[in-house]
Amino acid sequence: MVFGTYKEVVCARSTDKDIQKASQDGGIVTALFAYALEENIIEGAIVAGDTEDPWKPEPTIAMSREELIAAAGTKYTFSPNAIRIKEAVRQYGLEKVGTVGTPCQIMGLRKMQSYPFSTRFVADKLKLLIGIFCTENFPRDSLKTFIDGKMHSSLAATTKMDIGKGKFWIDTIDGKEGLKIKETHGYEQAGCNICRDLVAKYADVSTGSIGSADGWSTVFPRTEGGYDIFQAAVEAGVIETKPMDEGKFGLELLEKLANSKVNKGNDERERRAGLGLPLPQEF
Ligand code: SF4
């Protein structure tokens, strides 16, 4: 099943104006972590924080709502959040940690939890894994190359990045610019070409914009723990929900794109296998 296992799927958004303003789409990652922190479900969350270099995210251990809001918004280049898990547990002394990642990062964390070689007494401290939908990801230098060269702008002038309606979008001080997504394919991380998970199937809760209207996110609470936290956040009024649109731009669109990622990944895997190249194992 291309969506993996899940308890429900809904459109959702944060009801907090500060989170809405700072976040991508419905602000679900920030809202859920902020709620989990407040309720002591987690004691800290490892998120992609900003640095002095524009669009060069750095894993940050956020322990307050303010730190979460400061790190909000999607960055289309990697933040290796896993590298700070040991530090969060051993140096910060956190017993309950949350983190967010792309589907491949979440898969890595689940493998770490299943086979905790060199991460004993660390992997079990991960209490909330939020996965973000991912169609592709770019090395920062590649982002810079096509934003400079094809979009005639710069990372420094970019205030927001987004993928939607077949284009890679940037908001800049001069307005909004879009580049056809097929023109960005050559700049992706090489591993993205064999990736078959768009919806972060192994997360506790996964979320992304595809399938929902602007300002809302599609959300899959998946595990018991993820479902309980999400439901509690909804009941507390920090997240509001509405049913998914079953039409062309709702779940149907998400399914179409998720299937197309599986097919693309399978084709490339077949091609690489034919060349005798090694392929990573999935679950
Ligand atoms: Fe990871 Fe797949 Fe996204 Fe690439 S496309 S960043 S491999 S989840």
mmCIF file of C-alpha atoms in Angstrom, residues 39 53 123 176 248 256:
data_model
loop_
_atom_site.group_PDB
_atom_site.id
_atom_site.type_symbol
_atom_site.label_atom_id
_atom_site.label_comp_id
_atom_site.label_asym_id
_atom_site.label_seq_id
_atom_site.Cartn_x
_atom_site.Cartn_y
_atom_site.Cartn_z
ATOM 1 C CA GLU A 39 2.522 18.305 27.922
ATOM 2 C CA ASP A 53 24.382 31.154 5.916
ATOM 3 C CA ALA A 123 17.427 4.950 20.359
ATOM 4 C CA LYS A 176 7.267 34.720 -6.371
ATOM 5 C CA LYS A 248 -8.603 15.348 -8.044
ATOM 6 C CA LYS A 256 -0.927 9.447 -7.917
#
